[in-house]
CSV table of C-alpha atoms in Angstrom, one decimal:
chain,number,residue,atom,x,y,z
A,1,MET,CA,-24.9,32.2,49.1
A,2,SER,CA,-25.8,32.5,45.5
A,3,GLY,CA,-22.4,31.3,44.4
A,4,ALA,CA,-21.5,34.6,42.6
A,5,PRO,CA,-17.9,35.6,42.9
A,6,THR,CA,-17.0,38.4,45.2
A,7,PRO,CA,-14.7,41.3,44.2
A,8,GLY,CA,-11.1,40.2,44.5
A,9,ASP,CA,-12.1,36.5,44.0
A,10,PRO,CA,-9.8,34.9,41.5
A,11,GLY,CA,-12.8,33.8,39.5
A,12,ASP,CA,-14.2,37.3,39.2
A,13,PRO,CA,-14.0,38.5,35.6
A,14,GLY,CA,-13.8,42.0,36.9
A,15,ASP,CA,-10.7,41.3,38.9
A,16,PRO,CA,-7.7,42.5,36.9
A,17,ASP,CA,-5.5,39.8,38.5
A,18,GLY,CA,-8.0,37.0,38.1
A,19,PRO,CA,-7.9,34.5,35.2
A,20,GLY,CA,-10.8,36.2,33.5
A,21,GLY,CA,-9.3,39.7,33.9
A,22,PRO,CA,-6.7,41.3,31.7
A,23,GLY,CA,-4.0,41.0,34.2
A,24,GLY,CA,-4.1,37.3,34.9
A,25,ARG,CA,-3.7,34.1,32.9
A,26,ASP,CA,-4.6,30.7,34.2
A,27,GLY,CA,-4.5,31.9,37.8
A,28,HIS,CA,-1.0,33.4,37.6
A,29,ARG,CA,-0.3,36.9,39.0
A,30,PRO,CA,1.2,39.4,36.6
A,31,GLY,CA,4.5,39.2,38.4
A,32,ALA,CA,4.6,35.4,38.4
A,33,VAL,CA,6.8,33.6,35.9
A,34,PRO,CA,4.9,30.6,34.3
A,35,ALA,CA,6.6,27.3,34.1
A,36,ALA,CA,8.6,26.8,30.9
A,37,VAL,CA,7.0,24.4,28.4
A,38,PRO,CA,9.1,23.0,25.6
A,39,VAL,CA,7.9,24.2,22.3
A,40,GLU,CA,7.4,20.6,21.2
A,41,LEU,CA,4.8,20.2,24.0
A,42,GLU,CA,3.0,23.6,23.6
A,43,PRO,CA,-0.6,23.3,22.4
A,44,GLY,CA,-0.8,24.1,18.7
A,45,ARG,CA,2.9,23.9,18.2
A,46,PRO,CA,3.9,20.8,16.3
A,47,GLY,CA,7.0,18.9,17.3
A,48,ARG,CA,9.9,18.2,15.1
A,49,LEU,CA,8.6,14.9,14.0
A,50,ALA,CA,5.2,16.3,13.1
A,51,ALA,CA,7.0,19.1,11.1
A,52,VAL,CA,9.0,16.7,9.0
A,53,ARG,CA,6.4,14.0,8.6
A,54,PRO,CA,4.9,15.4,5.4
A,55,TRP,CA,8.4,15.3,3.8
A,56,LEU,CA,9.1,11.7,4.7
A,57,PRO,CA,7.4,10.2,1.6
A,58,LEU,CA,9.5,12.5,-0.6
A,59,VAL,CA,12.7,11.6,1.2
A,60,GLY,CA,11.8,7.9,0.8
A,61,LEU,CA,11.1,8.3,-2.9
A,62,VAL,CA,14.5,10.0,-3.4
A,63,LEU,CA,16.3,7.2,-1.5
A,64,PHE,CA,14.6,4.5,-3.6
A,65,ALA,CA,15.3,6.5,-6.8
A,66,ILE,CA,19.1,6.6,-6.1
A,67,LEU,CA,19.2,2.9,-5.2
A,68,PRO,CA,20.4,1.8,-8.6
A,69,TYR,CA,23.6,3.8,-8.0
A,70,SER,CA,24.4,2.0,-4.8
A,71,THR,CA,27.0,-0.7,-4.7
A,72,VAL,CA,26.2,-1.8,-1.2
A,73,ASP,CA,26.2,-5.6,-0.8
A,74,LEU,CA,23.9,-7.3,1.6
A,75,PRO,CA,24.9,-11.0,1.8
A,76,GLY,CA,22.0,-13.2,2.7
A,77,VAL,CA,19.4,-10.5,1.8
A,78,PHE,CA,20.2,-10.3,-1.9
A,79,ASP,CA,22.4,-12.4,-4.2
A,80,GLY,CA,24.4,-9.4,-5.3
A,81,PRO,CA,24.9,-5.7,-4.7
A,82,LEU,CA,21.9,-3.3,-4.8
A,83,ASN,CA,22.7,-2.2,-8.3
A,84,ALA,CA,23.0,-5.7,-9.7
A,85,PRO,CA,20.4,-6.4,-12.4
A,86,GLY,CA,18.9,-9.4,-10.5
A,87,THR,CA,18.6,-7.4,-7.3
A,88,LEU,CA,16.9,-4.5,-9.1
A,89,GLN,CA,14.5,-6.7,-10.9
A,90,LEU,CA,13.5,-8.3,-7.6
A,91,LEU,CA,13.0,-4.9,-6.0
A,92,ALA,CA,11.0,-3.7,-9.0
A,93,ILE,CA,8.7,-6.7,-8.7
A,94,CYS,CA,8.3,-6.0,-5.0
A,95,LEU,CA,7.4,-2.4,-5.8
A,96,VAL,CA,4.8,-3.4,-8.4
A,97,PHE,CA,3.1,-5.7,-5.9
A,98,GLY,CA,3.3,-3.0,-3.2
A,99,GLY,CA,1.4,-0.7,-5.5
A,100,LEU,CA,-1.0,-3.5,-6.4
A,101,ALA,CA,-1.7,-4.2,-2.8
A,102,ALA,CA,-2.3,-0.4,-2.2
A,103,GLY,CA,-4.8,-0.3,-5.0
A,104,TYR,CA,-6.6,-3.4,-3.7
A,105,ASP,CA,-6.7,-1.8,-0.2
A,106,LEU,CA,-8.8,1.0,-1.8
A,107,LEU,CA,-11.4,-1.7,-2.4
A,108,PHE,CA,-11.0,-3.8,0.7
A,109,GLY,CA,-9.6,-1.7,3.5
A,110,ARG,CA,-11.2,1.6,2.6
A,111,THR,CA,-14.5,0.6,1.1
A,112,GLY,CA,-15.1,-2.7,2.8
A,113,LEU,CA,-15.5,-4.8,-0.4
A,114,LEU,CA,-13.9,-8.3,-0.4
A,115,SER,CA,-13.2,-9.1,-4.0
A,116,PHE,CA,-11.8,-12.5,-5.0
A,117,GLY,CA,-11.3,-11.4,-8.6
A,118,HIS,CA,-8.9,-8.5,-8.5
A,119,ALA,CA,-6.2,-10.6,-10.3
A,120,LEU,CA,-8.4,-10.4,-13.4
A,121,TYR,CA,-7.7,-6.7,-13.9
A,122,PHE,CA,-4.0,-7.1,-13.3
A,123,ALA,CA,-4.0,-9.9,-15.9
A,124,ALA,CA,-5.9,-7.6,-18.3
A,125,GLY,CA,-3.0,-5.2,-18.1
A,126,VAL,CA,-0.4,-7.9,-18.6
A,127,TYR,CA,-2.1,-9.8,-21.4
A,128,GLY,CA,-3.5,-6.6,-23.0
A,129,THR,CA,0.0,-5.1,-23.3
A,130,ASP,CA,1.5,-8.3,-24.5
A,131,VAL,CA,-1.1,-9.1,-27.1
A,132,LEU,CA,-1.3,-5.6,-28.5
A,133,VAL,CA,2.5,-5.3,-28.8
A,134,THR,CA,3.3,-8.9,-29.9
A,135,ARG,CA,0.2,-9.8,-32.0
A,136,ALA,CA,-1.0,-6.4,-33.2
A,137,GLY,CA,2.4,-4.7,-33.5
A,138,LEU,CA,1.3,-1.5,-31.7
A,139,PRO,CA,3.9,0.8,-30.1
A,140,LEU,CA,4.3,0.3,-26.4
A,141,TRP,CA,2.7,3.6,-25.3
A,142,GLU,CA,-0.4,2.9,-27.4
A,143,ALA,CA,-0.6,-0.7,-26.1
A,144,ALA,CA,-0.2,0.5,-22.5
A,145,LEU,CA,-2.9,3.1,-22.8
A,146,LEU,CA,-5.3,0.7,-24.4
A,147,ALA,CA,-4.5,-2.1,-21.9
A,148,VAL,CA,-5.2,0.3,-18.9
A,149,ALA,CA,-8.3,1.6,-20.5
A,150,GLY,CA,-9.5,-1.9,-21.3
A,151,GLY,CA,-8.9,-3.1,-17.8
A,152,THR,CA,-10.7,-0.1,-16.3
A,153,VAL,CA,-13.7,-0.6,-18.5
A,154,LEU,CA,-13.7,-4.3,-17.7
A,155,ALA,CA,-13.7,-3.5,-14.0
A,156,GLY,CA,-16.5,-1.1,-14.5
A,157,LEU,CA,-18.7,-3.5,-16.4
A,158,LEU,CA,-18.1,-6.5,-14.1
A,159,GLY,CA,-18.4,-4.3,-11.1
A,160,ALA,CA,-21.8,-3.0,-12.2
A,161,VAL,CA,-23.0,-6.6,-12.2
A,162,ALA,CA,-21.2,-7.9,-9.1
A,163,LEU,CA,-22.2,-4.9,-6.9
A,164,ARG,CA,-25.8,-5.8,-7.2
A,165,THR,CA,-25.0,-8.4,-4.6
A,166,VAL,CA,-23.5,-8.0,-1.2
A,167,GLY,CA,-21.4,-9.9,1.3
A,168,ILE,CA,-20.3,-13.4,0.5
A,169,ALA,CA,-22.4,-13.4,-2.7
A,170,PHE,CA,-20.4,-10.4,-4.0
A,171,ALA,CA,-17.1,-12.3,-3.2
A,172,MET,CA,-18.3,-15.4,-5.1
A,173,VAL,CA,-19.5,-13.4,-8.1
A,174,THR,CA,-16.1,-11.7,-8.4
A,175,LEU,CA,-14.4,-15.1,-8.1
A,176,ALA,CA,-16.6,-16.5,-10.8
A,177,PHE,CA,-15.6,-13.7,-13.2
A,178,ALA,CA,-12.0,-14.3,-12.4
A,179,GLN,CA,-12.3,-18.0,-13.1
A,180,VAL,CA,-13.9,-17.3,-16.5
A,181,GLY,CA,-11.0,-15.1,-17.3
A,182,ALA,CA,-8.5,-17.8,-16.3
A,183,ILE,CA,-10.3,-20.3,-18.5
A,184,LEU,CA,-10.3,-18.0,-21.5
A,185,VAL,CA,-6.5,-17.5,-21.1
A,186,ALA,CA,-5.7,-21.2,-20.6
A,187,ARG,CA,-7.8,-22.3,-23.5
A,188,ASP,CA,-6.1,-19.8,-25.8
A,189,PHE,CA,-9.3,-18.7,-27.5
A,190,GLY,CA,-8.4,-17.0,-30.8
A,191,GLY,CA,-4.8,-18.0,-30.5
A,192,LEU,CA,-3.9,-14.8,-28.7
A,193,THR,CA,-2.8,-15.7,-25.2
A,194,GLY,CA,-0.5,-18.7,-25.9
A,195,GLY,CA,-2.5,-21.0,-23.6
A,196,GLU,CA,-0.6,-22.8,-20.8
A,197,GLU,CA,2.7,-21.8,-22.2
A,198,GLY,CA,2.1,-18.1,-21.9
A,199,LEU,CA,3.0,-15.4,-24.4
A,200,PRO,CA,6.6,-14.0,-24.6
A,201,LEU,CA,6.7,-10.3,-25.2
A,202,ASP,CA,8.1,-9.2,-28.6
A,203,VAL,CA,10.8,-6.7,-27.6
A,204,SER,CA,11.7,-5.7,-31.1
A,205,GLY,CA,9.3,-2.8,-31.1
A,206,LEU,CA,10.0,-1.6,-27.6
A,207,PRO,CA,12.2,1.4,-26.8
A,208,ASP,CA,15.8,0.5,-26.4
A,209,ALA,CA,15.9,2.0,-22.9
A,210,LEU,CA,13.5,-0.8,-21.7
A,211,VAL,CA,15.2,-3.7,-23.3
A,212,GLY,CA,18.2,-5.7,-22.0
A,213,VAL,CA,19.8,-6.5,-18.7
A,214,ALA,CA,21.8,-3.3,-18.9
A,215,ASN,CA,18.5,-1.3,-18.7
A,216,THR,CA,17.1,-3.0,-15.6
A,217,ALA,CA,17.5,0.2,-13.7
A,218,ASN,CA,15.1,1.9,-16.1
A,219,LEU,CA,12.4,-0.7,-15.4
A,220,TYR,CA,13.1,-0.3,-11.7
A,221,TRP,CA,12.4,3.4,-11.9
A,222,LEU,CA,9.2,2.6,-13.9
A,223,ALA,CA,8.0,0.3,-11.1
A,224,LEU,CA,8.9,3.0,-8.5
A,225,ALA,CA,6.9,5.6,-10.5
A,226,TYR,CA,3.9,3.2,-10.6
A,227,LEU,CA,4.0,2.7,-6.9
A,228,ALA,CA,4.3,6.4,-6.2
A,229,LEU,CA,1.3,7.1,-8.6
A,230,VAL,CA,-0.9,4.5,-6.9
A,231,VAL,CA,-0.1,5.7,-3.4
A,232,PHE,CA,-0.8,9.3,-4.5
A,233,VAL,CA,-4.1,8.4,-6.1
A,234,VAL,CA,-5.3,6.3,-3.2
A,235,HIS,CA,-4.3,8.9,-0.6
A,236,ARG,CA,-6.0,11.8,-2.5
A,237,VAL,CA,-9.2,9.8,-3.0
A,238,SER,CA,-9.2,8.7,0.7
A,239,ALA,CA,-8.7,12.3,1.9
A,240,SER,CA,-11.4,13.7,-0.4
A,241,PRO,CA,-15.2,13.9,0.4
A,242,THR,CA,-15.6,10.8,-1.8
A,243,GLY,CA,-13.1,9.0,0.4
A,244,ARG,CA,-15.1,9.9,3.5
A,245,VAL,CA,-18.2,8.4,1.8
A,246,LEU,CA,-16.3,5.2,1.1
A,247,ALA,CA,-15.2,5.0,4.7
A,248,GLY,CA,-18.9,5.5,5.7
A,249,LEU,CA,-19.8,2.6,3.4
A,250,ARG,CA,-17.3,0.4,5.0
A,251,ASP,CA,-18.6,1.2,8.5
A,252,ASP,CA,-22.3,1.5,7.9
A,253,GLU,CA,-23.8,1.5,4.4
A,254,ARG,CA,-27.3,2.1,5.6
A,255,ARG,CA,-26.3,5.4,7.3
A,256,VAL,CA,-24.9,6.6,3.9
A,257,ALA,CA,-28.1,5.7,2.2
A,258,VAL,CA,-30.1,7.6,4.9
A,259,LEU,CA,-28.1,10.7,4.1
A,260,GLY,CA,-29.4,10.6,0.6
A,261,LEU,CA,-26.3,9.3,-1.1
A,262,ASP,CA,-26.3,6.3,-3.5
A,263,PRO,CA,-24.0,3.6,-2.1
A,264,TYR,CA,-24.0,1.7,-5.4
A,265,ARG,CA,-22.4,4.6,-7.4
A,266,PHE,CA,-19.7,5.1,-4.8
A,267,LYS,CA,-18.8,1.4,-4.6
A,268,LEU,CA,-18.7,1.2,-8.4
A,269,LEU,CA,-16.4,4.1,-8.5
A,270,SER,CA,-14.0,2.5,-6.0
A,271,PHE,CA,-14.2,-0.9,-7.8
A,272,THR,CA,-13.5,0.7,-11.2
A,273,LEU,CA,-10.6,2.8,-9.9
A,274,ALA,CA,-9.0,-0.1,-8.2
A,275,GLY,CA,-9.3,-2.2,-11.3
A,276,GLY,CA,-7.7,0.6,-13.4
A,277,LEU,CA,-4.8,0.8,-11.0
A,278,ALA,CA,-4.3,-2.9,-11.1
A,279,SER,CA,-4.2,-2.8,-14.9
A,280,GLY,CA,-1.5,-0.2,-14.8
A,281,GLY,CA,0.5,-2.5,-12.6
A,282,GLY,CA,0.0,-5.3,-15.2
A,283,VAL,CA,1.7,-3.1,-17.9
A,284,VAL,CA,4.8,-2.6,-15.7
A,285,TYR,CA,4.9,-6.3,-14.7
A,286,CYS,CA,4.7,-7.4,-18.4
A,287,LEU,CA,7.8,-5.3,-19.1
A,288,LEU,CA,9.6,-6.6,-16.1
A,289,VAL,CA,9.1,-10.3,-16.7
A,290,GLY,CA,9.1,-10.1,-20.5
A,291,GLY,CA,5.7,-11.5,-21.2
A,292,ALA,CA,2.5,-13.1,-19.7
A,293,SER,CA,1.8,-16.4,-18.1
A,294,PRO,CA,-1.5,-18.0,-17.0
A,295,HIS,CA,-0.6,-18.0,-13.2
A,296,ILE,CA,-1.4,-14.3,-13.0
A,297,THR,CA,-5.1,-15.0,-13.7
A,298,SER,CA,-5.5,-17.4,-10.8
A,299,SER,CA,-7.5,-16.7,-7.7
A,300,GLU,CA,-4.4,-17.5,-5.7
A,301,LEU,CA,-3.0,-14.1,-6.7
A,302,THR,CA,-6.0,-12.3,-5.3
A,303,LEU,CA,-5.7,-14.3,-2.1
A,304,SER,CA,-2.0,-13.2,-2.0
A,305,LEU,CA,-3.1,-9.6,-2.3
A,306,LEU,CA,-5.5,-10.1,0.6
A,307,VAL,CA,-2.7,-11.5,2.7
A,308,MET,CA,-0.5,-8.6,1.7
A,309,VAL,CA,-3.1,-6.0,2.8
A,310,VAL,CA,-3.8,-7.8,6.1
A,311,LEU,CA,-0.1,-8.3,6.8
A,312,GLY,CA,0.6,-4.6,6.3
A,313,GLY,CA,-2.6,-3.2,7.9
A,314,PRO,CA,-5.8,-2.6,5.9
A,315,GLY,CA,-7.0,1.0,5.7
A,316,THR,CA,-3.6,2.5,6.4
A,317,ARG,CA,-1.5,4.6,4.0
A,318,TRP,CA,1.7,2.6,4.0
A,319,GLY,CA,0.6,-0.7,5.5
A,320,PRO,CA,-0.5,-2.4,2.2
A,321,VAL,CA,2.6,-1.1,0.5
A,322,LEU,CA,4.8,-2.6,3.2
A,323,GLY,CA,2.9,-5.8,3.2
A,324,GLY,CA,3.1,-6.2,-0.5
A,325,VAL,CA,6.8,-5.6,-0.6
A,326,VAL,CA,7.6,-7.9,2.3
A,327,TYR,CA,5.4,-10.7,1.1
A,328,THR,CA,6.7,-10.6,-2.5
A,329,TYR,CA,10.3,-10.5,-1.3
A,330,LEU,CA,9.8,-13.5,1.0
A,331,ASP,CA,7.9,-15.3,-1.7
A,332,HIS,CA,10.9,-15.0,-4.1
A,333,ARG,CA,13.7,-15.4,-1.5
A,334,LEU,CA,12.2,-18.4,0.3
A,335,THR,CA,12.0,-20.3,-2.9
A,336,ALA,CA,15.7,-19.9,-3.4
A,337,ILE,CA,16.4,-20.7,0.3
A,338,GLY,CA,14.2,-23.8,0.1
A,339,SER,CA,16.2,-25.2,-2.8
A,340,SER,CA,19.6,-24.4,-1.3
A,341,SER,CA,22.1,-26.9,-0.2
A,342,ALA,CA,21.8,-25.8,3.4
A,343,VAL,CA,18.2,-26.9,3.6
A,344,ALA,CA,18.9,-30.0,1.6
A,345,SER,CA,21.4,-31.1,4.2
A,346,LEU,CA,18.9,-30.9,7.1
A,347,PRO,CA,17.1,-33.9,8.5
A,348,GLY,CA,13.9,-34.9,6.7
A,349,VAL,CA,11.6,-33.7,9.4
A,350,LEU,CA,13.0,-30.2,8.9
A,351,ARG,CA,13.8,-30.4,5.2
A,352,GLY,CA,10.3,-31.1,4.1
A,353,PRO,CA,8.6,-28.0,5.6
A,354,LEU,CA,11.5,-25.6,5.0
A,355,SER,CA,11.6,-26.5,1.3
A,356,GLN,CA,8.0,-25.3,0.9
A,357,PRO,CA,7.9,-21.5,0.7
A,358,LEU,CA,4.1,-21.5,1.2
A,359,PHE,CA,4.5,-23.3,4.5
A,360,ILE,CA,7.0,-20.8,5.7
A,361,LEU,CA,4.9,-17.9,4.5
A,362,GLY,CA,1.8,-19.3,6.1
A,363,THR,CA,3.5,-19.7,9.4
A,364,LEU,CA,4.9,-16.2,9.3
A,365,PHE,CA,1.5,-14.8,8.4
A,366,ILE,CA,-0.2,-16.6,11.3
A,367,LEU,CA,2.4,-15.3,13.7
A,368,ALA,CA,2.1,-11.8,12.4
A,369,VAL,CA,-1.6,-11.7,12.7
A,370,TYR,CA,-1.5,-13.2,16.2
A,371,PHE,CA,1.1,-10.9,17.6
A,372,PHE,CA,0.5,-7.8,15.4
A,373,PRO,CA,-3.3,-7.7,14.8
A,374,GLY,CA,-3.1,-4.2,13.3
A,375,GLY,CA,-0.5,-5.3,10.8
A,376,LEU,CA,3.0,-4.0,10.3
A,377,ALA,CA,1.6,-0.4,10.2
A,378,GLY,CA,-0.1,-0.9,13.5
A,379,LEU,CA,3.2,-2.2,15.0
A,380,SER,CA,4.9,1.1,14.2
A,381,HIS,CA,2.1,3.1,15.8
A,382,ARG,CA,2.2,1.0,18.9
A,383,MET,CA,6.0,1.4,19.2
A,384,ALA,CA,5.6,5.2,18.7
A,385,ALA,CA,3.0,5.3,21.4
A,386,ARG,CA,5.2,3.4,23.8
A,387,LEU,CA,8.1,5.7,23.1
A,388,GLU,CA,6.1,8.9,23.4
A,389,PRO,CA,6.3,9.1,27.3
A,390,ILE,CA,10.1,8.7,27.0
A,391,ARG,CA,10.3,11.4,24.4
A,392,ARG,CA,8.2,13.8,26.4
A,393,ALA,CA,10.3,13.1,29.5
A,394,LEU,CA,13.5,13.9,27.6
A,395,LEU,CA,12.0,17.1,26.2
A,396,ALA,CA,10.8,18.3,29.6
A,397,ARG,CA,14.1,17.5,31.5
A,398,PRO,CA,15.4,20.3,33.7
A,399,GLY,CA,17.9,22.7,32.2
A,400,ARG,CA,16.6,22.4,28.7
A,401,ASP,CA,16.1,25.6,26.9
A,402,PRO,CA,12.4,25.7,26.0
A,403,GLY,CA,13.1,27.8,22.9
A,404,SER,CA,15.7,25.4,21.6
A,405,ARG,CA,15.0,22.8,19.0
A,406,ARG,CA,18.3,21.0,19.3
């Protein structure tokens, strides 16, 4: 009548055989044998994939590190074997832009700030290193440190002004700053930048290990180290309390302000850190290409970074890196394909579009956004979600030893 369990009822806590008593568990009698559950599916027991996932970045880093020792030839993908200087240089440039996209994602994907002037801080690293080595005659390590420090300070100063605005006004202010930088470089004020011709890097004062075609592998490892550093920094910041505040700013800035935090300070921190990471990429890029050229100051480079992040998946750990690597590879390879004899022999209606790398890249980007709205990173998550029922069915198949991890 009152709904209270009677003695002997399975729901009675006093019943030793009930689920609440010491003799029962989940309604099973002490003598009953519960159904076997594979360890991969037990609550609180991570599966094999979850157990090895923390080690996957390290495994990938090792695989990329030993790539210069590989003689594998991939016709159509690269012009030579993997350890060829031309292939290693292309891969190194892809790694640099993968790191650059990951740093930009700290600003765009994780803080929600759309900046059209991020190329300015990358250019500060490139031109700063080149000018300090070639014009001032400083050692490379001093020039690199000063270039990164200068790019970081520049980002902090310009960010302090630009972040007084929001939305489209912020984007336009950052674009204006970038255009000023492009004009200063093109006009060659002070005779430092070389104007439209650019400024070749004086390699006479560089370490021998970073000079010459025979040492391309060392530059490749330097680019890989830069990418690893950027990914590590962005991941650590995103996983910290500061990163959670940045995510809150991206989702609802007013809520962060209501909690008593200063949104301006956190946005300035994100802006400055992203600018410093971009400057570091500029140092590596300067060594890779052997100098500086005005095209790196253009707003087109920032737009390319935005495309890389969206292509890979903003706000994800590996999406921007993947987007940066894929975009840069296609940008370089499609140029060679567009000028090849195979494209030149096509009818005019096909030869025209296929000879323009930007047309092909734009088409691929539209298709990727349409079919994979979460980016390449979202594609991998969707594939894993679709395969999960199959994996669980295989793990739970009859006759499988639940304690086995074969």
